[in-house]
């Protein structure tokens, strides 16, 4: 346990009204000694500097929806909530560019954008309060990926508070820019290993005038896979083409058949023409009742269950769905990105390893996106990857292991 | 600067790649002293490895003899990126030019870095696929150069820069290891070293193989030529088109100076008296293409377009594009020298910025021809001048500096696609604070490559790099003739 005097210096770093009660900031059933909710980036920097000097471990957190991503923390002293950083710094609708503070909730942002007929094309579960910082730090994606760019490709630049208390920016606010190293790309998906994102600039997109969801039922999963592949190659005005195993379809309120679920988005004429193409390919395609996409997203975002994400070549999506079913998962896949999600109340380490082997044999990967503390300690959530360079970066950007220590590997 | 390389180094290099693939006689090195800028410096040797293992052996030899390593593709870079400022070993990747695999079903290809962009496109075209980056230099530039510079092109507006299309990289890093970053599928888990590496301009390591994402050809494409009386109106139209919610796949501007240079060569029908034209392309399902084209035409008309022509057959489209493709070459043929600038501004600032660019050029007494990626706000003013004329070079550089400053002042940046290289490193301080730059320096250190790979590039300062700002800039004028 950390000595109280070492922690005391953090209290002096920021105004007292920034401190919060640590209860409610638990992660994997560990409560921190202190919690803060700074109001601005300078306070974030000051807290980090104080923590770095004191040798304690800080965990930045936004919406707290993805704290079971990564290995269990090695240590957890201080919670740093980013919710106070919620300003829209600059929004120029005519440029389709946006700069925000990193604690802002996605939904709040979307509301502002919607007023101008625009949106940030990212699709986490609708009822989750995800923060922009958390969204970037996790770099997950859903059904739209592959049809639309991922958050990392929408990000134009960022400002990050370093563990030594510096504010460091990279990129910019213009839609095309190759000035300097893209540090913001290093921070994207890094689970806060190298700094706390305090500001981010994005390119946003016009809202599609029309969206329409179609469900096309097939007799077998293989047939659904072939149909999805065919539709992917038909240049539809589609934002998602996903394959659902029968039990998955049932789980989200559809008929229990192998299903291709398609979301069309675009001009009305393009959506109509796309609908026609889909019906020609599968006369049984219809517009389903209910909210299948929302329910699918919620399953993906389930923090209690074990959730794995395969990345495989599109032609192997069906194989990965079958493998995940074999391990007892509810499974579905997105044809354009090759992502296959497996969801189960729990999984054991051996099954995860088997599924990972399935993915890597096909040139892909498997990431454990959520799971019990024990499972995440027993299997590396990320799988094999370059270690030396990651350690070397950590040594340069967070030499004392102040941020999220252990999320990636021992010390990192 | 070293004059002749140590015999021991040359021997080690010859062992690494075979003696017939090492150039070290001074007369053989001249062609590798520069890229498409006039900056030059003599390397100790130029090598042509054939495999990643050979590249790794070269890096290990360079470590042993403590000399810099400068990766090089075709040398079309416009920011001095391949200039061996401190001498060292130029690793030319042109022999590593195999397309290893095309997986059309999954829209993935595996290529060596020396594959020429256009060769790759030609191999993919029959499959109705493409490698999205389409720089105007695509006939000669390499995929490795595209990746190292995070290059763009007309279709970057729709598809994003090169980084969006790189799935995985095999690279040789400073300790001579051959490592893999990313993978074969989108969004490989782990720290995104792939994303950090793309655009690192040969300073973090050498790409020896790339796994890339391919984009499918659209079922229907329409190219339009919108003709305006002034750059001002054309600039306003760019913003108007995008504001209306139609994002074309390409949106390029050619001003009067360019039109006058290219039209007599290619006869595409660009009116010689037009102030500017926009080349606008939309694609998708034909029903949507028709509606989007109408919206584009309407926005152009509302901004004062004199006429908007449409091409929907391939030959007609190619004709319209030809003017764009030969534009830079035409400038090279028309002026003793020109300085090609690369800056970015918010799209809504285009009218004001273009007005100022033309004003400034007139004030300095130079002709300035503009041919650029207007939809992305990515300017390319080309300042034409005669280096023989007393003081002209210095004035061109001053003007270039003013234009870059202007881009920064309106919220833009100093390079959209050509990179910082040697040319712009002293401008980095206009965009980034000392802590920002220190963080970037840490990336180089983390890759162990501060002095090993391509020293004196991107970041200002550096051991033994220093020449004054003016001095450094004085050598960055594009050489005539290299483009054609
Ligand atoms: C179906 C589905 C689709 C999704 N689609 C997308 C998508 O397209 N794109 C996308 O990006 N996300 C997407 N997400 C959301 C993502 O998975 C996370 O749930 C969410 O973004 C986390 O935000 P949070 O604020 O709750 O983060 P938290 O749970 O609070 O934090 C998550 C991690 O990020 C770190 N962190 C938090 N804030 C910061 C910060 N400011 N700086 C540094 N590190 C920080 C934390 O320490 C922690 O390690 C999707 C999720 C689902 C389930
Ligand atoms: C007429 C003309 C038009 C152009 N138009 C455009 C345009 O529209 N868009 C655009 O973005 N650029 C453009 N450029 C610039 C240039 O062509 C691009 O940057 C191109 O991608 C460089 O490719 P190259 O093979 O010539 O690279 P080089 O010039 O040989 O090298 C460029 C940089 O990449 C590094 N490098 C090369 N290969 C590797 C490797 N395998 N591993 C690591 N580092 C490597 C080098 O060290 C150097 O820093 C243009 C240039 C010309 C001359």
GROMACS .gro file of C-alpha atoms in nm, chain A residues 92 94-97 139 141 145-147 149-150 152-153 162 166-171 173-183 185-186 188-190 193-194 203-204 206 229 232-237 267 269-270 273-274 276-277 309 311-316 336-339 362-367 381-382 386 388-390 392-393 396-397 408, chain B residues 105-107 149-150 152-153 156 160-161 163-164 173 177 179-181 184-196 198-201 203-204 213 217-219 239 242-243 245 247 285 287-288 291-292 344-348 373 376 378 411-420 428 431-433 435-436 439-440 442-447 458-459:
model
  168
   92UNK     CA    1  -1.642   2.444  -3.799
   94UNK     CA    2  -1.840   2.397  -4.310
   95UNK     CA    3  -1.493   2.243  -4.274
   96UNK     CA    4  -1.634   1.923  -4.120
   97UNK     CA    5  -1.375   1.952  -3.845
  139UNK     CA    6  -0.969   0.212  -3.040
  141UNK     CA    7  -1.487  -0.058  -3.344
  145UNK     CA    8  -1.560  -0.041  -3.953
  146UNK     CA    9  -1.439  -0.115  -4.301
  147UNK     CA   10  -1.728   0.076  -4.455
  149UNK     CA   11  -1.295   0.487  -4.118
  150UNK     CA   12  -1.207   0.392  -3.759
  152UNK     CA   13  -0.785   0.640  -3.548
  153UNK     CA   14  -0.836   0.745  -3.907
  162UNK     CA   15   0.252   1.345  -2.019
  166UNK     CA   16   0.389   1.847  -2.011
  167UNK     CA   17   0.115   1.917  -2.261
  168UNK     CA   18   0.224   1.777  -2.595
  169UNK     CA   19   0.039   1.819  -2.921
  170UNK     CA   20   0.071   1.648  -3.255
  171UNK     CA   21  -0.109   1.664  -3.587
  173UNK     CA   22  -0.699   2.053  -3.712
  174UNK     CA   23  -0.683   2.025  -4.090
  175UNK     CA   24  -0.805   1.718  -4.275
  176UNK     CA   25  -0.473   1.635  -4.440
  177UNK     CA   26  -0.143   1.680  -4.264
  178UNK     CA   27   0.193   1.503  -4.250
  179UNK     CA   28   0.375   1.748  -4.026
  180UNK     CA   29   0.594   1.560  -3.778
  181UNK     CA   30   0.544   1.219  -3.621
  182UNK     CA   31   0.181   1.118  -3.574
  183UNK     CA   32   0.209   1.089  -3.197
  185UNK     CA   33  -0.163   0.750  -3.353
  186UNK     CA   34   0.068   0.610  -3.089
  188UNK     CA   35  -0.476   0.574  -3.007
  189UNK     CA   36  -0.539   0.225  -2.878
  190UNK     CA   37  -0.263   0.255  -2.617
  193UNK     CA   38   0.007   0.383  -2.153
  194UNK     CA   39   0.196   0.692  -2.267
  203UNK     CA   40  -1.290   1.507  -3.923
  204UNK     CA   41  -1.662   1.452  -3.904
  206UNK     CA   42  -2.236   1.446  -4.308
  229UNK     CA   43  -1.952  -1.157  -4.950
  232UNK     CA   44  -1.991  -0.657  -4.999
  233UNK     CA   45  -1.880  -0.673  -5.361
  234UNK     CA   46  -2.197  -0.508  -5.492
  235UNK     CA   47  -2.092  -0.150  -5.402
  236UNK     CA   48  -2.402  -0.099  -5.191
  237UNK     CA   49  -2.454   0.227  -5.006
  267UNK     CA   50  -2.891   0.923  -5.056
  269UNK     CA   51  -3.189   0.683  -5.448
  270UNK     CA   52  -2.877   0.491  -5.349
  273UNK     CA   53  -3.120   0.089  -5.543
  274UNK     CA   54  -2.919  -0.099  -5.279
  276UNK     CA   55  -3.331  -0.365  -5.480
  277UNK     CA   56  -2.989  -0.530  -5.524
  309UNK     CA   57  -1.283  -1.017  -3.113
  311UNK     CA   58  -0.973  -1.020  -3.691
  312UNK     CA   59  -0.960  -1.254  -3.989
  313UNK     CA   60  -0.960  -1.214  -4.367
  314UNK     CA   61  -1.318  -1.157  -4.483
  315UNK     CA   62  -1.334  -1.499  -4.647
  316UNK     CA   63  -1.264  -1.660  -4.306
  336UNK     CA   64  -1.580  -0.566  -4.440
  337UNK     CA   65  -1.346  -0.551  -4.142
  338UNK     CA   66  -1.315  -0.924  -4.084
  339UNK     CA   67  -1.408  -0.873  -3.720
  362UNK     CA   68  -0.542  -1.772  -4.090
  363UNK     CA   69  -0.321  -1.464  -4.074
  364UNK     CA   70  -0.546  -1.291  -3.824
  365UNK     CA   71  -0.556  -1.221  -3.452
  366UNK     CA   72  -0.775  -1.252  -3.150
  367UNK     CA   73  -0.819  -0.991  -2.881
  381UNK     CA   74  -0.565  -1.014  -2.396
  382UNK     CA   75  -0.378  -0.887  -2.701
  386UNK     CA   76   0.635  -0.647  -3.085
  388UNK     CA   77   1.099  -0.448  -2.737
  389UNK     CA   78   0.979  -0.133  -2.909
  390UNK     CA   79   0.675  -0.106  -2.684
  392UNK     CA   80   1.135   0.120  -2.526
  393UNK     CA   81   0.851   0.365  -2.591
  396UNK     CA   82   1.073   0.714  -2.287
  397UNK     CA   83   0.717   0.827  -2.236
  408UNK     CA   84  -0.001  -0.428  -2.164
  517UNK     CA   85  -1.118  -1.179  -5.249
  518UNK     CA   86  -1.005  -1.015  -4.928
  519UNK     CA   87  -0.875  -0.697  -5.094
  561UNK     CA   88   0.593   0.992  -4.662
  562UNK     CA   89   0.229   0.902  -4.589
  564UNK     CA   90  -0.160   1.153  -5.080
  565UNK     CA   91  -0.309   1.226  -5.418
  568UNK     CA   92  -0.707   1.113  -5.074
  572UNK     CA   93  -0.757   0.926  -4.674
  573UNK     CA   94  -0.377   0.929  -4.681
  575UNK     CA   95  -0.172   0.529  -4.353
  576UNK     CA   96  -0.539   0.429  -4.387
  585UNK     CA   97   1.493  -0.141  -3.718
  589UNK     CA   98   1.611  -0.692  -3.632
  591UNK     CA   99   1.011  -0.704  -3.718
  592UNK     CA  100   0.644  -0.701  -3.808
  593UNK     CA  101   0.406  -0.421  -3.721
  596UNK     CA  102  -0.302  -0.872  -4.242
  597UNK     CA  103  -0.636  -0.758  -4.109
  598UNK     CA  104  -0.760  -0.415  -4.003
  599UNK     CA  105  -0.697  -0.292  -3.649
  600UNK     CA  106  -0.451  -0.546  -3.519
  601UNK     CA  107  -0.443  -0.526  -3.139
  602UNK     CA  108  -0.152  -0.370  -2.957
  603UNK     CA  109   0.018  -0.033  -2.965
  604UNK     CA  110  -0.025   0.105  -3.315
  605UNK     CA  111   0.341   0.106  -3.415
  606UNK     CA  112   0.228   0.068  -3.775
  607UNK     CA  113   0.044   0.401  -3.757
  608UNK     CA  114   0.341   0.568  -3.595
  610UNK     CA  115   0.384   0.537  -4.163
  611UNK     CA  116   0.492   0.891  -4.244
  612UNK     CA  117   0.816   0.867  -4.047
  613UNK     CA  118   1.013   0.957  -4.360
  615UNK     CA  119   1.384   0.799  -3.984
  616UNK     CA  120   1.265   0.500  -3.780
  625UNK     CA  121  -0.548  -0.279  -4.823
  629UNK     CA  122  -1.346   0.021  -5.831
  630UNK     CA  123  -1.685   0.189  -5.816
  631UNK     CA  124  -1.960   0.076  -6.056
  651UNK     CA  125  -1.629   2.498  -4.975
  654UNK     CA  126  -1.850   2.012  -4.924
  655UNK     CA  127  -2.082   2.220  -4.709
  657UNK     CA  128  -2.288   1.733  -4.773
  659UNK     CA  129  -1.793   1.476  -5.050
  697UNK     CA  130  -2.409   0.341  -5.769
  699UNK     CA  131  -2.846   0.650  -5.924
  700UNK     CA  132  -2.650   0.822  -5.650
  703UNK     CA  133  -2.789   1.305  -5.781
  704UNK     CA  134  -2.448   1.395  -5.643
  756UNK     CA  135  -0.268   2.291  -4.587
  757UNK     CA  136  -0.547   2.523  -4.476
  758UNK     CA  137  -0.903   2.470  -4.355
  759UNK     CA  138  -1.119   2.444  -4.666
  760UNK     CA  139  -1.330   2.742  -4.570
  785UNK     CA  140  -0.590   1.913  -5.393
  788UNK     CA  141  -0.851   1.874  -4.879
  790UNK     CA  142  -0.395   2.114  -4.968
  823UNK     CA  143  -0.501   2.725  -3.862
  824UNK     CA  144  -0.341   2.504  -4.122
  825UNK     CA  145  -0.008   2.331  -4.149
  826UNK     CA  146   0.318   2.326  -4.341
  827UNK     CA  147   0.285   2.000  -4.530
  828UNK     CA  148  -0.013   1.796  -4.641
  829UNK     CA  149   0.173   1.521  -4.823
  830UNK     CA  150   0.531   1.596  -4.924
  831UNK     CA  151   0.672   1.564  -4.575
  832UNK     CA  152   0.903   1.777  -4.365
  840UNK     CA  153   0.850   2.291  -3.734
  843UNK     CA  154   0.364   2.452  -3.559
  844UNK     CA  155   0.494   2.275  -3.251
  845UNK     CA  156   0.617   2.385  -2.910
  847UNK     CA  157   0.763   1.998  -2.551
  848UNK     CA  158   0.581   1.874  -2.864
  851UNK     CA  159   0.805   1.413  -2.747
  852UNK     CA  160   0.869   1.350  -3.117
  854UNK     CA  161   1.160   1.055  -2.788
  855UNK     CA  162   0.998   0.845  -3.058
  856UNK     CA  163   1.321   0.849  -3.251
  857UNK     CA  164   1.515   0.759  -2.942
  858UNK     CA  165   1.275   0.479  -2.859
  859UNK     CA  166   1.336   0.335  -3.204
  870UNK     CA  167   1.185   1.608  -3.972
  871UNK     CA  168   1.302   1.751  -3.641
   0.00000   0.00000   0.00000
